[in-house]
CSV table of C-alpha atoms in Angstrom, one decimal:
chain,number,residue,atom,x,y,z
A,1,UNK,CA,61.6,15.5,-60.1
A,2,UNK,CA,62.0,16.4,-56.5
A,3,UNK,CA,62.4,13.3,-54.3
A,4,UNK,CA,62.3,12.7,-50.6
A,5,UNK,CA,66.1,13.0,-50.3
A,6,UNK,CA,66.0,16.5,-51.8
A,7,UNK,CA,63.4,17.5,-49.3
A,8,UNK,CA,65.3,16.1,-46.4
A,9,UNK,CA,68.5,17.7,-47.6
A,10,UNK,CA,66.8,21.1,-47.7
A,11,UNK,CA,65.4,20.6,-44.2
A,12,UNK,CA,68.8,19.8,-42.9
A,13,UNK,CA,70.3,22.9,-44.6
A,14,UNK,CA,67.7,25.1,-42.8
A,15,UNK,CA,68.1,23.4,-39.4
A,16,UNK,CA,71.8,22.8,-39.3
A,17,UNK,CA,73.6,25.0,-41.9
A,18,UNK,CA,72.0,28.5,-41.5
A,19,UNK,CA,70.2,28.3,-44.9
A,20,UNK,CA,67.7,31.2,-45.2
A,21,UNK,CA,66.2,33.7,-47.6
A,22,UNK,CA,68.1,36.8,-46.5
A,23,UNK,CA,65.5,39.3,-47.9
A,24,UNK,CA,62.3,39.8,-49.8
A,25,UNK,CA,62.6,43.3,-51.2
A,26,UNK,CA,59.8,45.2,-52.8
A,27,UNK,CA,60.9,47.8,-55.3
A,28,UNK,CA,58.5,50.8,-55.7
A,29,UNK,CA,58.8,53.6,-58.2
A,30,UNK,CA,58.1,57.0,-56.7
A,31,UNK,CA,58.3,59.0,-60.0
A,32,UNK,CA,54.6,59.6,-59.9
A,33,UNK,CA,55.0,61.1,-56.4
A,34,UNK,CA,56.9,64.1,-57.6
A,35,UNK,CA,55.3,67.4,-56.8
A,36,UNK,CA,56.5,71.0,-56.7
A,37,UNK,CA,55.3,71.1,-53.1
A,38,UNK,CA,57.6,68.9,-51.0
A,39,UNK,CA,55.1,68.3,-48.3
A,40,UNK,CA,52.5,67.1,-50.8
A,41,UNK,CA,55.2,64.9,-52.4
A,42,UNK,CA,56.2,63.4,-49.1
A,43,UNK,CA,52.5,62.5,-48.4
A,44,UNK,CA,52.3,60.9,-51.8
A,45,UNK,CA,55.4,58.9,-51.0
A,46,UNK,CA,54.0,57.7,-47.7
A,47,UNK,CA,50.6,56.8,-49.3
A,48,UNK,CA,52.1,54.8,-52.2
A,49,UNK,CA,54.5,52.8,-50.1
A,50,UNK,CA,51.9,51.9,-47.5
A,51,UNK,CA,49.4,51.0,-50.2
A,52,UNK,CA,51.7,48.7,-52.1
A,53,UNK,CA,53.8,47.2,-49.3
A,54,UNK,CA,51.0,47.0,-46.6
A,55,UNK,CA,51.0,43.2,-46.8
A,56,UNK,CA,54.7,42.6,-47.5
A,57,UNK,CA,55.7,41.6,-44.0
A,58,UNK,CA,52.6,39.4,-43.6
A,59,UNK,CA,53.1,37.6,-46.9
A,60,UNK,CA,56.7,36.9,-46.0
A,61,UNK,CA,55.7,35.6,-42.6
A,62,UNK,CA,53.0,33.4,-44.1
A,63,UNK,CA,55.4,31.9,-46.7
A,64,UNK,CA,57.9,31.3,-43.9
A,65,UNK,CA,55.4,29.5,-41.8
A,66,UNK,CA,53.9,27.4,-44.7
A,67,UNK,CA,57.2,26.3,-46.3
A,68,UNK,CA,59.4,26.3,-43.2
A,69,UNK,CA,61.9,28.5,-44.9
A,70,UNK,CA,63.4,31.3,-42.8
A,71,UNK,CA,62.9,34.8,-44.4
A,72,UNK,CA,65.2,37.1,-42.3
A,73,UNK,CA,64.3,40.5,-43.7
A,74,UNK,CA,61.4,42.2,-45.5
A,75,UNK,CA,62.6,45.4,-47.2
A,76,UNK,CA,61.7,48.1,-49.6
A,77,UNK,CA,63.7,49.9,-52.2
A,78,UNK,CA,62.5,53.1,-53.9
A,79,UNK,CA,63.4,55.5,-56.7
A,80,UNK,CA,66.5,57.6,-55.9
A,81,UNK,CA,65.1,60.4,-53.8
A,82,UNK,CA,67.3,63.0,-55.5
A,83,UNK,CA,65.0,62.7,-58.5
A,84,UNK,CA,62.1,63.9,-56.3
A,85,UNK,CA,64.1,66.7,-54.8
A,86,UNK,CA,64.8,68.0,-58.3
A,87,UNK,CA,61.1,68.7,-58.7
A,88,UNK,CA,60.1,69.7,-55.2
A,89,UNK,CA,63.1,71.5,-53.8
A,90,UNK,CA,63.1,72.1,-50.1
A,91,UNK,CA,64.9,70.1,-47.4
A,92,UNK,CA,65.5,66.5,-48.6
A,93,UNK,CA,65.4,65.2,-45.0
A,94,UNK,CA,61.6,65.6,-45.2
A,95,UNK,CA,61.6,62.6,-47.6
A,96,UNK,CA,63.8,60.6,-45.1
A,97,UNK,CA,61.2,61.2,-42.4
A,98,UNK,CA,58.3,60.2,-44.8
A,99,UNK,CA,60.2,57.0,-45.6
A,100,UNK,CA,60.8,56.3,-41.9
A,101,UNK,CA,57.1,56.8,-41.2
A,102,UNK,CA,56.2,54.4,-44.0
A,103,UNK,CA,58.7,51.8,-42.7
A,104,UNK,CA,57.2,52.1,-39.2
A,105,UNK,CA,53.7,51.6,-40.7
A,106,UNK,CA,54.4,48.6,-42.8
A,107,UNK,CA,56.9,47.0,-40.5
A,108,UNK,CA,59.9,46.5,-42.8
A,109,UNK,CA,63.5,46.3,-41.6
A,110,UNK,CA,64.9,48.8,-44.0
A,111,UNK,CA,64.0,51.2,-46.9
A,112,UNK,CA,66.7,51.9,-49.4
A,113,UNK,CA,66.8,54.6,-51.9
A,114,UNK,CA,67.8,57.8,-50.2
A,115,UNK,CA,70.2,58.0,-53.1
A,116,UNK,CA,71.7,59.9,-56.0
A,117,UNK,CA,73.2,58.8,-59.3
A,118,UNK,CA,76.0,61.2,-60.2
A,119,UNK,CA,78.4,59.2,-62.2
A,120,UNK,CA,78.3,61.7,-65.1
A,121,UNK,CA,77.8,64.8,-63.0
A,122,UNK,CA,75.4,66.6,-60.6
A,123,UNK,CA,71.9,67.4,-61.8
A,124,UNK,CA,69.1,69.2,-60.0
A,125,UNK,CA,68.6,67.8,-56.5
A,126,UNK,CA,71.7,65.7,-56.3
A,127,UNK,CA,74.0,67.9,-54.3
A,128,UNK,CA,71.2,68.9,-51.9
A,129,UNK,CA,70.4,65.2,-51.4
A,130,UNK,CA,74.0,64.2,-50.9
A,131,UNK,CA,74.7,66.9,-48.4
A,132,UNK,CA,71.6,66.0,-46.4
A,133,UNK,CA,72.7,62.3,-46.0
A,134,UNK,CA,74.4,62.6,-42.6
A,135,UNK,CA,71.3,64.3,-41.1
A,136,UNK,CA,68.9,61.9,-42.7
A,137,UNK,CA,70.8,58.8,-41.4
A,138,UNK,CA,71.1,60.5,-38.0
A,139,UNK,CA,67.4,61.3,-37.7
A,140,UNK,CA,66.1,58.0,-38.9
A,141,UNK,CA,66.7,54.3,-38.0
A,142,UNK,CA,65.5,52.3,-41.0
A,143,UNK,CA,66.6,54.4,-43.9
A,144,UNK,CA,69.6,53.4,-46.1
A,145,UNK,CA,71.5,55.6,-48.5
A,146,UNK,CA,73.7,55.2,-51.6
A,147,UNK,CA,75.4,57.3,-54.2
A,148,UNK,CA,76.7,56.0,-57.5
A,149,UNK,CA,79.9,58.0,-58.4
A,150,UNK,CA,81.2,56.1,-61.4
A,151,UNK,CA,80.6,53.6,-64.1
A,152,UNK,CA,82.4,51.9,-66.9
A,153,UNK,CA,80.4,53.9,-69.4
A,154,UNK,CA,80.8,57.3,-67.7
A,155,UNK,CA,84.1,57.2,-65.8
A,156,UNK,CA,84.5,58.5,-62.2
A,157,UNK,CA,83.1,61.8,-61.0
A,158,UNK,CA,85.9,62.9,-58.7
A,159,UNK,CA,84.0,65.9,-57.5
A,160,UNK,CA,81.5,63.4,-56.1
A,161,UNK,CA,84.3,61.2,-54.7
A,162,UNK,CA,85.7,64.2,-52.8
A,163,UNK,CA,82.3,65.1,-51.4
A,164,UNK,CA,81.5,61.5,-50.4
A,165,UNK,CA,84.7,61.3,-48.3
A,166,UNK,CA,83.4,64.3,-46.3
A,167,UNK,CA,79.9,62.9,-46.1
A,168,UNK,CA,81.0,59.5,-44.7
A,169,UNK,CA,83.0,61.2,-42.0
A,170,UNK,CA,80.3,63.7,-41.1
A,171,UNK,CA,77.8,60.9,-40.9
A,172,UNK,CA,80.1,59.1,-38.4
A,173,UNK,CA,80.5,62.2,-36.3
A,174,UNK,CA,76.8,62.7,-36.1
A,175,UNK,CA,76.2,59.2,-34.9
A,176,UNK,CA,79.3,58.8,-32.7
A,177,UNK,CA,77.1,58.2,-29.7
A,178,UNK,CA,75.6,55.1,-31.4
A,179,UNK,CA,78.8,53.3,-32.5
A,180,UNK,CA,79.0,55.6,-35.6
A,181,UNK,CA,76.1,53.7,-37.2
A,182,UNK,CA,75.4,56.3,-39.8
A,183,UNK,CA,78.0,55.3,-42.4
A,184,UNK,CA,77.1,51.6,-41.9
A,185,UNK,CA,73.9,52.5,-43.8
A,186,UNK,CA,75.7,54.4,-46.6
A,187,UNK,CA,77.2,52.8,-49.7
A,188,UNK,CA,79.3,54.5,-52.4
A,189,UNK,CA,79.0,52.6,-55.7
A,190,UNK,CA,80.6,52.3,-59.1
A,191,UNK,CA,78.3,50.5,-61.6
A,192,UNK,CA,75.4,50.3,-59.1
A,193,UNK,CA,72.8,47.7,-60.2
A,194,UNK,CA,69.2,48.9,-60.4
A,195,UNK,CA,67.7,45.7,-59.0
A,196,UNK,CA,69.7,45.0,-55.9
A,197,UNK,CA,67.7,43.6,-53.0
A,198,UNK,CA,70.4,43.9,-50.4
A,199,UNK,CA,70.9,46.8,-48.1
A,200,UNK,CA,72.4,49.3,-47.6
A,201,UNK,CA,72.8,49.8,-51.4
A,202,UNK,CA,69.4,49.0,-52.7
A,203,UNK,CA,67.4,51.5,-54.8
A,204,UNK,CA,64.7,51.1,-57.4
A,205,UNK,CA,66.1,51.9,-60.8
A,206,UNK,CA,64.3,54.0,-63.3
A,207,UNK,CA,64.2,51.1,-65.8
A,208,UNK,CA,62.3,48.9,-63.3
A,209,UNK,CA,58.5,48.3,-63.3
A,210,UNK,CA,56.3,50.4,-61.1
A,211,UNK,CA,56.4,47.7,-58.4
A,212,UNK,CA,58.4,44.5,-58.3
A,213,UNK,CA,59.6,41.8,-55.8
A,214,UNK,CA,63.2,40.8,-55.7
A,215,UNK,CA,64.8,38.1,-53.5
A,216,UNK,CA,68.2,37.8,-52.0
A,217,UNK,CA,69.3,34.3,-51.0
A,218,UNK,CA,72.1,33.4,-48.5
A,219,UNK,CA,73.7,30.2,-47.6
A,220,UNK,CA,77.5,30.4,-46.8
A,221,UNK,CA,76.9,27.8,-44.1
A,222,UNK,CA,75.5,25.4,-46.7
A,223,UNK,CA,78.4,25.8,-49.0
A,224,UNK,CA,80.8,25.4,-46.1
A,225,UNK,CA,79.1,22.2,-45.0
A,226,UNK,CA,79.2,20.8,-48.5
A,227,UNK,CA,82.9,21.5,-48.9
A,228,UNK,CA,83.7,19.7,-45.6
A,229,UNK,CA,82.6,16.5,-47.4
A,230,UNK,CA,84.6,17.2,-50.5
A,231,UNK,CA,88.2,15.9,-50.6
A,232,UNK,CA,88.7,16.1,-54.4
A,233,UNK,CA,90.8,18.6,-56.4
A,234,UNK,CA,89.8,22.2,-57.2
A,235,UNK,CA,87.6,21.0,-60.1
A,236,UNK,CA,85.6,18.9,-57.6
A,237,UNK,CA,85.5,21.8,-55.2
A,238,UNK,CA,84.0,24.1,-58.0
A,239,UNK,CA,81.5,21.5,-58.9
A,240,UNK,CA,80.4,21.1,-55.3
A,241,UNK,CA,79.9,24.8,-55.0
A,242,UNK,CA,77.9,24.9,-58.3
A,243,UNK,CA,75.6,22.1,-57.2
A,244,UNK,CA,75.0,23.7,-53.8
A,245,UNK,CA,74.4,27.2,-55.3
A,246,UNK,CA,71.8,25.6,-57.6
A,247,UNK,CA,69.8,24.2,-54.7
A,248,UNK,CA,70.0,27.5,-52.7
A,249,UNK,CA,68.8,29.5,-55.7
A,250,UNK,CA,65.9,27.2,-56.5
A,251,UNK,CA,64.6,27.9,-53.0
A,252,UNK,CA,64.9,31.6,-53.8
A,253,UNK,CA,63.1,31.3,-57.0
A,254,UNK,CA,60.2,29.4,-55.2
A,255,UNK,CA,59.9,32.1,-52.5
A,256,UNK,CA,60.2,35.0,-54.9
A,257,UNK,CA,57.6,33.7,-57.3
A,258,UNK,CA,55.1,32.9,-54.5
A,259,UNK,CA,55.6,36.2,-52.8
A,260,UNK,CA,55.0,38.1,-56.1
A,261,UNK,CA,51.9,36.0,-56.7
A,262,UNK,CA,50.4,36.8,-53.3
A,263,UNK,CA,51.3,40.5,-53.5
A,264,UNK,CA,49.9,40.8,-57.1
A,265,UNK,CA,53.1,42.3,-58.5
A,266,UNK,CA,55.8,41.0,-61.0
A,267,UNK,CA,58.6,38.8,-59.8
A,268,UNK,CA,62.0,40.5,-60.6
A,269,UNK,CA,65.2,38.7,-59.8
A,270,UNK,CA,67.0,36.4,-57.5
A,271,UNK,CA,70.3,37.8,-56.2
A,272,UNK,CA,72.6,34.8,-55.8
A,273,UNK,CA,75.0,36.4,-53.3
A,274,UNK,CA,76.4,34.4,-50.4
A,275,UNK,CA,75.6,36.8,-47.6
A,276,UNK,CA,77.4,36.0,-44.4
A,277,UNK,CA,76.3,36.8,-40.8
A,278,UNK,CA,78.3,37.0,-37.5
A,279,UNK,CA,77.0,33.6,-36.6
A,280,UNK,CA,79.6,30.8,-36.4
A,281,UNK,CA,79.4,28.6,-39.5
A,282,UNK,CA,77.8,31.2,-41.7
A,283,UNK,CA,81.0,32.7,-43.0
A,284,UNK,CA,82.5,33.3,-46.5
A,285,UNK,CA,85.9,33.4,-44.9
A,286,UNK,CA,85.5,29.9,-43.5
A,287,UNK,CA,84.5,28.7,-47.0
A,288,UNK,CA,87.8,30.0,-48.3
A,289,UNK,CA,89.7,28.3,-45.5
A,290,UNK,CA,87.9,25.0,-46.1
A,291,UNK,CA,89.1,25.2,-49.7
A,292,UNK,CA,92.6,24.9,-48.3
A,293,UNK,CA,93.8,28.3,-47.1
A,294,UNK,CA,95.4,28.5,-43.7
A,295,UNK,CA,93.5,31.7,-42.9
A,296,UNK,CA,91.5,34.2,-44.9
A,297,UNK,CA,93.9,36.9,-46.0
A,298,UNK,CA,96.9,34.7,-46.7
A,299,UNK,CA,98.4,34.4,-50.2
A,300,UNK,CA,95.9,32.5,-52.4
A,301,UNK,CA,92.9,34.2,-50.9
A,302,UNK,CA,92.1,36.2,-54.1
A,303,UNK,CA,92.3,33.1,-56.3
A,304,UNK,CA,90.1,31.1,-54.0
A,305,UNK,CA,87.5,33.9,-53.8
A,306,UNK,CA,87.5,34.2,-57.6
A,307,UNK,CA,86.7,30.5,-58.0
A,308,UNK,CA,84.0,30.7,-55.3
A,309,UNK,CA,82.4,33.7,-56.9
A,310,UNK,CA,82.4,32.1,-60.4
A,311,UNK,CA,81.0,28.8,-59.2
A,312,UNK,CA,78.2,30.4,-57.2
A,313,UNK,CA,77.1,32.3,-60.3
A,314,UNK,CA,77.3,29.3,-62.6
A,315,UNK,CA,75.3,27.1,-60.3
A,316,UNK,CA,72.7,29.9,-59.6
A,317,UNK,CA,72.1,30.9,-63.2
A,318,UNK,CA,71.0,27.3,-64.0
A,319,UNK,CA,68.5,27.4,-61.2
A,320,UNK,CA,66.6,30.6,-62.0
A,321,UNK,CA,65.0,32.3,-64.9
A,322,UNK,CA,66.1,35.8,-63.9
A,323,UNK,CA,69.3,36.5,-62.0
A,324,UNK,CA,70.4,40.0,-61.1
A,325,UNK,CA,71.4,42.3,-58.3
A,326,UNK,CA,75.0,41.7,-57.2
A,327,UNK,CA,75.2,37.9,-57.2
A,328,UNK,CA,78.4,36.3,-56.0
A,329,UNK,CA,80.1,36.3,-52.6
A,330,UNK,CA,80.0,39.2,-50.1
A,331,UNK,CA,83.0,40.0,-48.0
A,332,UNK,CA,81.6,42.4,-45.3
A,333,UNK,CA,84.2,42.3,-42.5
A,334,UNK,CA,82.0,43.1,-39.5
A,335,UNK,CA,79.2,40.8,-40.7
A,336,UNK,CA,81.4,37.7,-41.3
A,337,UNK,CA,82.6,35.7,-38.3
A,338,UNK,CA,85.7,34.4,-40.1
A,339,UNK,CA,86.6,37.8,-41.5
A,340,UNK,CA,86.3,39.3,-38.1
A,341,UNK,CA,88.7,36.7,-36.7
A,342,UNK,CA,91.2,37.2,-39.5
A,343,UNK,CA,91.1,41.0,-39.1
A,344,UNK,CA,91.6,40.7,-35.4
A,345,UNK,CA,94.6,38.5,-35.8
A,346,UNK,CA,96.1,40.8,-38.4
A,347,UNK,CA,96.1,38.2,-41.2
A,348,UNK,CA,93.5,40.2,-43.2
A,349,UNK,CA,94.5,43.8,-44.0
A,350,UNK,CA,92.8,46.6,-45.9
A,351,UNK,CA,95.2,46.2,-48.9
A,352,UNK,CA,94.4,42.5,-49.2
A,353,UNK,CA,90.7,43.2,-49.0
A,354,UNK,CA,91.1,45.7,-51.9
A,355,UNK,CA,92.7,43.0,-54.0
A,356,UNK,CA,89.8,40.6,-53.2
A,357,UNK,CA,87.2,43.1,-54.3
A,358,UNK,CA,88.5,42.7,-57.9
A,359,UNK,CA,86.9,39.2,-58.0
A,360,UNK,CA,84.0,39.3,-55.4
A,361,UNK,CA,80.5,40.6,-56.0
A,362,UNK,CA,80.8,44.0,-54.2
A,363,UNK,CA,83.7,45.8,-52.6
A,364,UNK,CA,85.2,47.2,-49.4
A,365,UNK,CA,82.2,46.4,-47.2
A,366,UNK,CA,81.5,47.1,-43.5
A,367,UNK,CA,85.2,48.0,-42.7
A,368,UNK,CA,85.8,50.0,-39.6
A,369,UNK,CA,88.7,52.5,-39.9
A,370,UNK,CA,90.3,54.8,-37.3
A,371,UNK,CA,88.3,57.9,-36.4
A,372,UNK,CA,91.1,60.3,-37.3
A,373,UNK,CA,91.2,59.1,-40.9
A,374,UNK,CA,91.0,62.4,-43.0
A,375,UNK,CA,88.1,62.8,-45.5
A,376,UNK,CA,90.6,62.9,-48.4
A,377,UNK,CA,91.9,59.5,-47.5
A,378,UNK,CA,88.3,58.1,-47.3
A,379,UNK,CA,87.8,59.7,-50.8
A,380,UNK,CA,91.0,58.0,-52.1
A,381,UNK,CA,89.8,54.7,-50.8
A,382,UNK,CA,86.5,55.3,-52.7
A,383,UNK,CA,88.4,56.3,-55.8
A,384,UNK,CA,90.6,53.2,-55.7
A,385,UNK,CA,87.6,50.9,-55.4
A,386,UNK,CA,85.7,52.7,-58.1
A,387,UNK,CA,88.6,52.3,-60.5
A,388,UNK,CA,88.6,48.5,-59.9
A,389,UNK,CA,84.9,48.5,-60.8
A,390,UNK,CA,85.2,50.8,-63.8
A,391,UNK,CA,88.1,49.0,-65.4
A,392,UNK,CA,86.7,45.5,-64.8
A,393,UNK,CA,83.1,46.4,-65.8
A,394,UNK,CA,81.7,45.2,-62.4
A,395,UNK,CA,80.0,46.6,-59.4
A,396,UNK,CA,82.2,47.8,-56.6
A,397,UNK,CA,81.3,49.6,-53.5
A,398,UNK,CA,82.7,51.2,-50.4
A,399,UNK,CA,81.0,51.1,-46.9
A,400,UNK,CA,83.6,52.2,-44.4
A,401,UNK,CA,82.9,53.4,-40.9
A,402,UNK,CA,85.2,55.9,-39.3
A,403,UNK,CA,85.2,55.1,-35.5
A,404,UNK,CA,85.2,58.6,-34.1
A,405,UNK,CA,87.5,58.8,-31.0
A,406,UNK,CA,89.0,55.4,-31.5
A,407,UNK,CA,92.1,54.0,-33.1
A,408,UNK,CA,93.3,50.8,-34.9
A,409,UNK,CA,93.0,47.7,-32.7
A,410,UNK,CA,89.9,48.9,-30.8
A,411,UNK,CA,86.4,47.7,-31.8
A,412,UNK,CA,82.9,48.8,-32.6
A,413,UNK,CA,79.7,46.6,-32.1
A,414,UNK,CA,76.7,47.4,-34.2
A,415,UNK,CA,74.6,44.4,-33.2
A,416,UNK,CA,72.4,42.2,-35.3
A,417,UNK,CA,73.4,41.4,-38.9
A,418,UNK,CA,75.7,44.4,-39.0
A,419,UNK,CA,77.9,42.6,-36.4
A,420,UNK,CA,81.1,43.9,-34.8
A,421,UNK,CA,84.7,44.2,-35.7
A,422,UNK,CA,88.1,45.5,-35.1
A,423,UNK,CA,89.2,48.9,-36.3
A,424,UNK,CA,91.6,48.2,-39.3
A,425,UNK,CA,94.8,50.2,-39.8
A,426,UNK,CA,94.8,52.7,-42.7
A,427,UNK,CA,98.0,53.9,-44.3
A,428,UNK,CA,98.3,57.6,-43.4
A,429,UNK,CA,102.1,58.0,-44.1
A,430,UNK,CA,101.5,60.1,-47.2
A,431,UNK,CA,98.4,62.2,-48.2
A,432,UNK,CA,96.4,61.9,-51.4
A,433,UNK,CA,94.9,65.3,-50.8
A,434,UNK,CA,96.3,67.0,-53.8
A,435,UNK,CA,95.0,64.3,-56.1
A,436,UNK,CA,91.6,64.4,-54.6
A,437,UNK,CA,91.4,68.2,-54.6
A,438,UNK,CA,92.1,68.3,-58.3
A,439,UNK,CA,88.5,67.2,-58.9
A,440,UNK,CA,87.1,66.8,-62.4
A,441,UNK,CA,86.6,63.4,-63.9
A,442,UNK,CA,88.6,60.2,-64.5
A,443,UNK,CA,87.6,59.4,-68.1
A,444,UNK,CA,85.8,56.2,-69.0
A,445,UNK,CA,88.2,53.4,-70.0
A,446,UNK,CA,88.5,51.9,-73.5
A,447,UNK,CA,86.3,49.0,-72.6
A,448,UNK,CA,83.4,51.5,-72.4
A,449,UNK,CA,83.4,51.7,-76.2
A,450,UNK,CA,81.2,48.6,-76.9
A,451,UNK,CA,78.6,50.0,-79.4
């Protein structure tokens, strides 16, 4: 039974501890929009999105007003657009403009799904889509892109890895006049989930319903506040995190179920991820420091993050019938006030972040690197991160932003939830070019043989 103390506690979480629903994301299948004429296909895409998502923003605002729960973003994810390009041919950027037009019409923050799944190799439409990503992100403002280049089952497509290093840099060059914002909306995945509500990596998987509503919760500030009151051992710390994650996730279940009912579509999953913001007190790094670390990035950080991630999942799973997406703790440097501070002070370095990604819910996220970083080094960073995901049977991702014309120690400021941050140093003493140029495939590991 919910009692008055539970209600008052939730109100305090919202008012004082930055508790919110980070996103309601409607997933929409565009498979029935495929057409041999790309212009006809684009019109079908626009019509279907505006028909199904026409009330998404209003429903989110109504729930926010009625329940007093902040819902920060209303978003859409769609079928990987490379699948439509395979049928239509033509310039894929036409689809990006159709998606942007739909985003403008329905008023959502982002549409994700300008994507390709190439973990086993390139099929029709994939290379065309991937090569168009820099132009698509340059010519639109609300479109997000992702490419899945590996999986535990398939191994790592190193030809795709090499190409994505070039695409990330080209996207930064094209948007250099806007703080290199292009690659901030581009994620390179290994083991990409099909039901992720968070941008920039969201897309609507082929195994999903025609239309579905997913919810991404947040709440680092709530966990941080709870830990400030906990002076027990690490077992007590874990228990406190679990109990707090349970409460946060119950709110996500409530909002997701109600949104799905009002929109007349199935309710999908709650993504349990602790999603930080640049606001003070809403930081995953500060949680780790409250657990006892002198600063995020010092020795012990990976162990603390592993415990946090596990406790969040254990608490959230008990609170919700259907958990999915990424679920855990995000560590996006430019979006986390504590991470930004640790990176500025030099306590948090790229190599430590890579170690942390072995136990968090995503990977190297929103990391700004020097503008002269060669494409093959970006590709090697992607390959390293994909290997961690492949071997550990978990999702990993890379979202790095080459700061064109700037060097380590300078800064970029994206504004909003994307935040700001220092340019982190990258080891350029020796080149991985020969390794990346070999191409081919890194075979799937033994743990892929589960049947």
